[in-house]
Amino acid sequence: MSKPSILDEQGRGAAAQEALGYNRSMLKQRTIKELVRATGVGLHSGRKVELTLRPAGPDTGIVFRRVDLDPIVSIPSSAHVVGDTRMASVLIKDDARVSTVEHVMSACAGLGIDNLVIDVTAEEIPIMDGSASSFVFLLQQAGVQEQPSARKFIRVLKDVEVRQGSGAAEKWARLSPHNGYKLDFFIEFNHPAVDGTMQRASVDFGDITYVRDVARARTFGFMQDVESLRGMGLARGGSFENAIVMDEYRILNADGLRYEDEFVRHKILDAIGDLYLVGHPLLASYTAHKSGHALNNDLLRALLAQPDSYEIVSFDALDTAPPSYVKQMTREWAQS
């Protein structure tokens, strides 16, 4: 019997990949293989909430469902349904709210999940450990499934920028053309614990892995703000288990920081989630100076208000697709 040729082996390998739902010739949409569940508390509401992640069909996008309401209310993720940005990104439809969506949205963006239904039994996504790592774990536990439809991207064609304030209080955020996805963020809190770390960080999806380099960065807060926040109905579920907590001088968490620049890295994690509310992965460079949920949403609305500033594209051949997104499957899912 003759020995199989290299071409024969490659052909069988490609056929096996096709059988598993992977098409080498096209950058495809992705969902999860099976549903997964978790329980936690809301950072701001302090209420117990059950979270269920369900597979969804092509072109569904990320959809949140308030299954505790009768009838159930579905809220597709969109920059235009963000109705509150005090300390979190909140989606609102009629009287129904889903709060603190940025961490689970960030995990979906980082792992390249296009289509997902997220059921919640309260008005807030559970905070888990204050980062996106628990949502990464849930998605990896569910497994990834490629789908028979091309993945759609929003390619930024020209600079779009929004600004607030002036002088030392000025904040701004910008999207610029880039054949991939990278983020550059600067923070300034005038606090010894924050100022003692790096206040600027950059991540390029072509060089880093979201799972290792971004997902574990936790939210943070200051003890002196707790009472006023709780008076506003916020931070009622905050604790050392789900946030970096500081007094006037130092970090109070016994385990310290996970990254030497964890504060600014968490702001990047938030921005990735906020920006994924545009509905598709971005082909863009994001640069921000002291931005937050409100300004990130303003930036998306400014982009969408200028039809000549972007286009929706897909890639029928992998060799024409941005390398960072081609690598995303093997780079991120190899972490599971």
GROMACS .gro file of C-alpha atoms in nm:
model
  336
    1MET     CA    1   0.000   0.000   0.000
    2SER     CA    2   0.138   0.340  -0.096
    3LYS     CA    3   0.212   0.594   0.174
    4PRO     CA    4  -0.039   0.887   0.189
    5SER     CA    5   0.095   1.208   0.043
    6ILE     CA    6   0.121   1.532   0.239
    7LEU     CA    7  -0.166   1.668   0.029
    8ASP     CA    8  -0.380   1.369   0.127
    9GLU     CA    9  -0.305   1.430   0.495
   10GLN     CA   10  -0.384   1.799   0.462
   11GLY     CA   11  -0.707   1.718   0.284
   12ARG     CA   12  -0.815   1.480   0.559
   13GLY     CA   13  -0.718   1.743   0.819
   14ALA     CA   14  -0.927   2.007   0.645
   15ALA     CA   15  -1.220   1.764   0.615
   16ALA     CA   16  -1.198   1.688   0.986
   17GLN     CA   17  -1.201   2.060   1.064
   18GLU     CA   18  -1.504   2.108   0.838
   19ALA     CA   19  -1.682   1.824   1.022
   20LEU     CA   20  -1.619   2.008   1.348
   21GLY     CA   21  -1.770   2.325   1.208
   22TYR     CA   22  -1.446   2.503   1.120
   23ASN     CA   23  -1.408   2.647   0.771
   24ARG     CA   24  -1.053   2.747   0.688
   25SER     CA   25  -1.164   2.966   0.398
   26MET     CA   26  -1.380   3.219   0.583
   27LEU     CA   27  -1.375   3.414   0.909
   28LYS     CA   28  -1.699   3.290   1.062
   29GLN     CA   29  -1.940   3.393   1.335
   30ARG     CA   30  -1.923   3.211   1.668
   31THR     CA   31  -2.155   3.112   1.949
   32ILE     CA   32  -2.121   2.861   2.234
   33LYS     CA   33  -2.192   2.489   2.209
   34GLU     CA   34  -2.412   2.448   2.517
   35LEU     CA   35  -2.572   2.655   2.787
   36VAL     CA   36  -2.397   2.728   3.117
   37ARG     CA   37  -2.520   2.883   3.441
   38ALA     CA   38  -2.377   3.077   3.734
   39THR     CA   39  -2.507   3.259   4.041
   40GLY     CA   40  -2.371   3.575   4.199
   41VAL     CA   41  -2.462   3.917   4.336
   42GLY     CA   42  -2.496   4.252   4.165
   43LEU     CA   43  -2.216   4.498   4.248
   44HIS     CA   44  -2.450   4.795   4.274
   45SER     CA   45  -2.784   4.637   4.368
   46GLY     CA   46  -2.643   4.376   4.607
   47ARG     CA   47  -2.916   4.138   4.488
   48LYS     CA   48  -2.865   3.769   4.415
   49VAL     CA   49  -2.893   3.693   4.044
   50GLU     CA   50  -2.884   3.378   3.832
   51LEU     CA   51  -2.708   3.405   3.498
   52THR     CA   52  -2.757   3.166   3.204
   53LEU     CA   53  -2.558   3.183   2.880
   54ARG     CA   54  -2.731   3.020   2.582
   55PRO     CA   55  -2.620   2.949   2.223
   56ALA     CA   56  -2.776   3.176   1.960
   57GLY     CA   57  -2.814   3.160   1.583
   58PRO     CA   58  -2.613   3.358   1.326
   59ASP     CA   59  -2.670   3.735   1.323
   60THR     CA   60  -2.845   3.727   1.662
   61GLY     CA   61  -2.579   3.936   1.834
   62ILE     CA   62  -2.558   3.948   2.213
   63VAL     CA   63  -2.910   3.960   2.359
   64PHE     CA   64  -2.996   4.007   2.727
   65ARG     CA   65  -3.324   3.868   2.863
   66ARG     CA   66  -3.492   3.959   3.190
   67VAL     CA   67  -3.648   3.619   3.255
   68ASP     CA   68  -3.778   3.731   3.596
   69LEU     CA   69  -4.028   3.962   3.427
   70ASP     CA   70  -4.367   3.860   3.290
   71PRO     CA   71  -4.360   3.876   2.997
   72ILE     CA   72  -3.987   3.818   2.949
   73VAL     CA   73  -3.813   4.129   2.810
   74SER     CA   74  -3.536   4.088   2.551
   75ILE     CA   75  -3.284   4.369   2.507
   76PRO     CA   76  -3.038   4.334   2.217
   77SER     CA   77  -2.701   4.488   2.301
   78SER     CA   78  -2.673   4.823   2.127
   79ALA     CA   79  -2.508   5.158   2.185
   80HIS     CA   80  -2.850   5.318   2.143
   81VAL     CA   81  -3.016   5.133   2.433
   82VAL     CA   82  -2.755   5.240   2.690
   83GLY     CA   83  -2.966   5.464   2.912
   84ASP     CA   84  -2.758   5.499   3.228
   85THR     CA   85  -2.381   5.519   3.269
   86ARG     CA   86  -2.340   5.593   3.639
   87MET     CA   87  -2.060   5.355   3.743
   88ALA     CA   88  -2.170   5.096   3.482
   89SER     CA   89  -2.325   5.051   3.138
   90VAL     CA   90  -2.698   4.994   3.173
   91LEU     CA   91  -2.927   4.874   2.893
   92ILE     CA   92  -3.285   5.000   2.916
   93LYS     CA   93  -3.596   4.900   2.723
   94ASP     CA   94  -3.925   5.051   2.840
   95ASP     CA   95  -3.917   4.989   3.217
   96ALA     CA   96  -3.674   4.695   3.202
   97ARG     CA   97  -3.305   4.741   3.285
   98VAL     CA   98  -2.995   4.522   3.264
   99SER     CA   99  -2.707   4.683   3.448
  100THR     CA  100  -2.329   4.628   3.459
  101VAL     CA  101  -2.309   4.452   3.122
  102GLU     CA  102  -1.954   4.567   3.042
  103HIS     CA  103  -1.760   4.274   3.194
  104VAL     CA  104  -1.955   3.996   3.023
  105MET     CA  105  -1.953   4.198   2.699
  106SER     CA  106  -1.577   4.235   2.735
  107ALA     CA  107  -1.536   3.858   2.772
  108CYS     CA  108  -1.748   3.799   2.460
  109ALA     CA  109  -1.536   4.047   2.263
  110GLY     CA  110  -1.210   3.902   2.392
  111LEU     CA  111  -1.306   3.543   2.305
  112GLY     CA  112  -1.473   3.637   1.977
  113ILE     CA  113  -1.832   3.538   2.060
  114ASP     CA  114  -2.073   3.702   1.816
  115ASN     CA  115  -2.406   3.545   1.909
  116LEU     CA  116  -2.529   3.473   2.260
  117VAL     CA  117  -2.844   3.494   2.470
  118ILE     CA  118  -2.783   3.600   2.830
  119ASP     CA  119  -3.068   3.531   3.074
  120VAL     CA  120  -3.072   3.711   3.410
  121THR     CA  121  -3.315   3.688   3.702
  122ALA     CA  122  -3.258   4.044   3.826
  123GLU     CA  123  -3.170   4.383   3.685
  124GLU     CA  124  -2.792   4.345   3.716
  125ILE     CA  125  -2.529   4.107   3.577
  126PRO     CA  126  -2.347   3.943   3.871
  127ILE     CA  127  -2.012   4.103   3.951
  128MET     CA  128  -1.840   3.768   4.021
  129ASP     CA  129  -1.478   3.853   4.119
  130GLY     CA  130  -1.488   4.206   3.973
  131SER     CA  131  -1.312   4.114   3.650
  132ALA     CA  132  -1.411   3.930   3.331
  133SER     CA  133  -1.231   3.606   3.423
  134SER     CA  134  -1.542   3.428   3.556
  135PHE     CA  135  -1.727   3.501   3.231
  136VAL     CA  136  -1.427   3.377   3.033
  137PHE     CA  137  -1.440   3.054   3.237
  138LEU     CA  138  -1.812   3.012   3.168
  139LEU     CA  139  -1.769   3.067   2.794
  140GLN     CA  140  -1.478   2.824   2.780
  141GLN     CA  141  -1.679   2.571   2.979
  142ALA     CA  142  -1.961   2.600   2.725
  143GLY     CA  143  -1.722   2.559   2.429
  144VAL     CA  144  -1.709   2.753   2.106
  145GLN     CA  145  -1.909   2.673   1.791
  146GLU     CA  146  -1.836   2.833   1.458
  147GLN     CA  147  -2.140   2.908   1.243
  148PRO     CA  148  -2.209   2.901   0.868
  149SER     CA  149  -2.213   3.281   0.829
  150ALA     CA  150  -1.937   3.532   0.774
  151ARG     CA  151  -1.830   3.737   1.074
  152LYS     CA  152  -1.914   4.107   1.036
  153PHE     CA  153  -1.684   4.387   1.148
  154ILE     CA  154  -1.718   4.762   1.182
  155ARG     CA  155  -1.416   4.912   1.010
  156VAL     CA  156  -1.345   5.271   1.117
  157LEU     CA  157  -1.256   5.484   0.814
  158LYS     CA  158  -1.165   5.817   0.975
  159ASP     CA  159  -1.099   5.964   1.318
  160VAL     CA  160  -1.401   6.010   1.543
  161GLU     CA  161  -1.349   6.187   1.877
  162VAL     CA  162  -1.556   6.305   2.172
  163ARG     CA  163  -1.446   6.538   2.456
  164GLN     CA  164  -1.579   6.656   2.789
  165GLY     CA  165  -1.457   6.930   3.022
  166SER     CA  166  -1.151   7.148   2.986
  167GLY     CA  167  -0.808   7.198   3.138
  168ALA     CA  168  -0.716   6.945   3.407
  169ALA     CA  169  -1.076   6.810   3.403
  170GLU     CA  170  -1.072   6.733   3.030
  171LYS     CA  171  -1.160   6.380   2.921
  172TRP     CA  172  -1.161   6.245   2.569
  173ALA     CA  173  -1.186   5.927   2.362
  174ARG     CA  174  -1.106   5.861   1.998
  175LEU     CA  175  -1.146   5.588   1.736
  176SER     CA  176  -0.901   5.584   1.443
  177PRO     CA  177  -0.851   5.358   1.140
  178HIS     CA  178  -0.649   5.042   1.211
  179ASN     CA  179  -0.640   4.698   1.049
  180GLY     CA  180  -0.694   4.515   1.376
  181TYR     CA  181  -0.792   4.620   1.726
  182LYS     CA  182  -0.580   4.804   1.981
  183LEU     CA  183  -0.653   5.021   2.282
  184ASP     CA  184  -0.445   5.286   2.459
  185PHE     CA  185  -0.572   5.429   2.788
  186PHE     CA  186  -0.450   5.693   3.036
  187ILE     CA  187  -0.597   5.738   3.387
  188GLU     CA  188  -0.541   5.999   3.656
  189PHE     CA  189  -0.692   5.962   4.003
  190ASN     CA  190  -0.448   6.162   4.221
  191HIS     CA  191  -0.437   5.877   4.473
  192PRO     CA  192  -0.111   5.735   4.615
  193ALA     CA  193  -0.205   5.370   4.549
  194VAL     CA  194  -0.309   5.439   4.189
  195ASP     CA  195  -0.035   5.690   4.110
  196GLY     CA  196   0.221   5.441   4.240
  197THR     CA  197   0.136   5.208   3.950
  198MET     CA  198   0.144   5.260   3.576
  199GLN     CA  199  -0.127   5.504   3.471
  200ARG     CA  200  -0.109   5.430   3.099
  201ALA     CA  201  -0.143   5.096   2.923
  202SER     CA  202  -0.175   4.975   2.567
  203VAL     CA  203  -0.303   4.642   2.442
  204ASP     CA  204  -0.298   4.523   2.083
  205PHE     CA  205  -0.510   4.218   2.002
  206GLY     CA  206  -0.238   4.119   1.755
  207ASP     CA  207   0.019   4.084   2.033
  208ILE     CA  208  -0.160   3.991   2.356
  209THR     CA  209  -0.406   3.729   2.470
  210TYR     CA  210  -0.721   3.868   2.625
  211VAL     CA  211  -0.750   3.573   2.864
  212ARG     CA  212  -0.403   3.616   3.011
  213ASP     CA  213  -0.337   3.988   2.974
  214VAL     CA  214  -0.673   4.162   3.028
  215ALA     CA  215  -0.951   3.940   3.167
  216ARG     CA  216  -0.828   3.921   3.530
  217ALA     CA  217  -0.810   4.298   3.593
  218ARG     CA  218  -1.062   4.388   3.866
  219THR     CA  219  -1.281   4.690   3.923
  220PHE     CA  220  -1.172   4.924   4.202
  221GLY     CA  221  -1.315   5.176   4.444
  222PHE     CA  222  -1.241   5.399   4.741
  223MET     CA  223  -1.367   5.350   5.097
  224GLN     CA  224  -1.441   5.721   5.133
  225ASP     CA  225  -1.689   5.699   4.844
  226VAL     CA  226  -1.881   5.397   4.970
  227GLU     CA  227  -2.142   5.576   5.181
  228SER     CA  228  -2.228   5.833   4.915
  229LEU     CA  229  -2.250   5.564   4.647
  230ARG     CA  230  -2.478   5.349   4.860
  231GLY     CA  231  -2.695   5.652   4.922
  232MET     CA  232  -2.736   5.668   4.542
  233GLY     CA  233  -2.828   5.299   4.530
  234LEU     CA  234  -2.483   5.194   4.405
  235ALA     CA  235  -2.201   4.968   4.531
  236ARG     CA  236  -2.433   4.777   4.769
  237GLY     CA  237  -2.278   4.444   4.672
  238GLY     CA  238  -1.915   4.558   4.675
  239SER     CA  239  -1.658   4.370   4.886
  240PHE     CA  240  -1.294   4.266   4.898
  241GLU     CA  241  -1.398   3.955   4.702
  242ASN     CA  242  -1.511   4.151   4.396
  243ALA     CA  243  -1.310   4.475   4.388
  244ILE     CA  244  -0.981   4.638   4.467
  245VAL     CA  245  -1.059   4.856   4.769
  246MET     CA  246  -0.849   5.152   4.885
  247ASP     CA  247  -0.851   5.390   5.176
  248GLU     CA  248  -0.693   5.735   5.144
  249TYR     CA  249  -0.343   5.593   5.112
  250ARG     CA  250  -0.320   5.226   5.024
  251ILE     CA  251  -0.476   4.911   4.880
  252LEU     CA  252  -0.664   4.720   5.151
  253ASN     CA  253  -0.690   4.382   4.972
  254ALA     CA  254  -0.459   4.129   5.136
  255ASP     CA  255  -0.366   3.972   4.803
  256GLY     CA  256  -0.260   4.302   4.640
  257LEU     CA  257  -0.274   4.350   4.262
  258ARG     CA  258  -0.298   4.089   3.987
  259TYR     CA  259  -0.115   4.310   3.734
  260GLU     CA  260   0.127   4.590   3.814
  261ASP     CA  261  -0.099   4.819   3.607
  262GLU     CA  262  -0.429   4.657   3.712
  263PHE     CA  263  -0.613   4.989   3.758
  264VAL     CA  264  -0.564   5.114   3.403
  265ARG     CA  265  -0.589   4.759   3.265
  266HIS     CA  266  -0.936   4.730   3.414
  267LYS     CA  267  -1.033   5.052   3.238
  268ILE     CA  268  -0.924   4.887   2.914
  269LEU     CA  269  -1.131   4.578   3.004
  270ASP     CA  270  -1.433   4.805   3.058
  271ALA     CA  271  -1.372   4.989   2.731
  272ILE     CA  272  -1.358   4.661   2.537
  273GLY     CA  273  -1.700   4.572   2.679
  274ASP     CA  274  -1.849   4.917   2.630
  275LEU     CA  275  -1.730   4.934   2.270
  276TYR     CA  276  -1.863   4.586   2.187
  277LEU     CA  277  -2.210   4.735   2.237
  278VAL     CA  278  -2.168   4.876   1.886
  279GLY     CA  279  -2.289   4.535   1.768
  280HIS     CA  280  -1.984   4.394   1.590
  281PRO     CA  281  -1.610   4.364   1.656
  282LEU     CA  282  -1.421   4.680   1.566
  283LEU     CA  283  -1.136   4.729   1.324
  284ALA     CA  284  -0.998   5.038   1.492
  285SER     CA  285  -0.751   5.196   1.727
  286TYR     CA  286  -0.909   5.333   2.047
  287THR     CA  287  -0.727   5.600   2.247
  288ALA     CA  288  -0.868   5.747   2.566
  289HIS     CA  289  -0.774   6.001   2.832
  290LYS     CA  290  -0.967   5.951   3.158
  291SER     CA  291  -1.268   5.811   2.972
  292GLY     CA  292  -1.548   5.607   3.128
  293HIS     CA  293  -1.877   5.437   3.042
  294ALA     CA  294  -2.054   5.761   2.948
  295LEU     CA  295  -1.783   5.889   2.717
  296ASN     CA  296  -1.735   5.545   2.560
  297ASN     CA  297  -2.104   5.539   2.475
  298ASP     CA  298  -2.089   5.894   2.342
  299LEU     CA  299  -1.802   5.782   2.117
  300LEU     CA  300  -2.005   5.495   1.970
  301ARG     CA  301  -2.304   5.721   1.911
  302ALA     CA  302  -2.078   5.976   1.739
  303LEU     CA  303  -1.938   5.702   1.516
  304LEU     CA  304  -2.280   5.568   1.420
  305ALA     CA  305  -2.409   5.921   1.354
  306GLN     CA  306  -2.148   5.963   1.078
  307PRO     CA  307  -2.215   5.698   0.808
  308ASP     CA  308  -1.900   5.798   0.620
  309SER     CA  309  -1.682   5.722   0.924
  310TYR     CA  310  -1.723   5.345   0.909
  311GLU     CA  311  -1.824   5.048   0.696
  312ILE     CA  312  -1.942   4.696   0.774
  313VAL     CA  313  -1.713   4.433   0.625
  314SER     CA  314  -1.659   4.057   0.630
  315PHE     CA  315  -1.379   3.834   0.501
  316ASP     CA  316  -1.441   3.538   0.272
  317ALA     CA  317  -1.074   3.441   0.279
  318LEU     CA  318  -0.859   3.421   0.591
  319ASP     CA  319  -0.554   3.559   0.412
  320THR     CA  320  -0.739   3.890   0.361
  321ALA     CA  321  -0.865   3.914   0.722
  322PRO     CA  322  -0.689   4.109   1.000
  323PRO     CA  323  -0.426   3.873   1.149
  324SER     CA  324  -0.527   3.953   1.508
  325TYR     CA  325  -0.880   3.822   1.452
  326VAL     CA  326  -0.759   3.521   1.254
  327LYS     CA  327  -0.541   3.425   1.553
  328GLN     CA  328  -0.816   3.487   1.807
  329MET     CA  329  -0.960   3.135   1.791
  330THR     CA  330  -0.636   2.951   1.858
  331ARG     CA  331  -0.485   3.216   2.084
  332GLU     CA  332  -0.778   3.263   2.323
  333TRP     CA  333  -0.942   2.921   2.318
  334ALA     CA  334  -0.609   2.747   2.365
  335GLN     CA  335  -0.622   2.896   2.716
  336SER     CA  336  -0.914   2.671   2.810
   0.00000   0.00000   0.00000
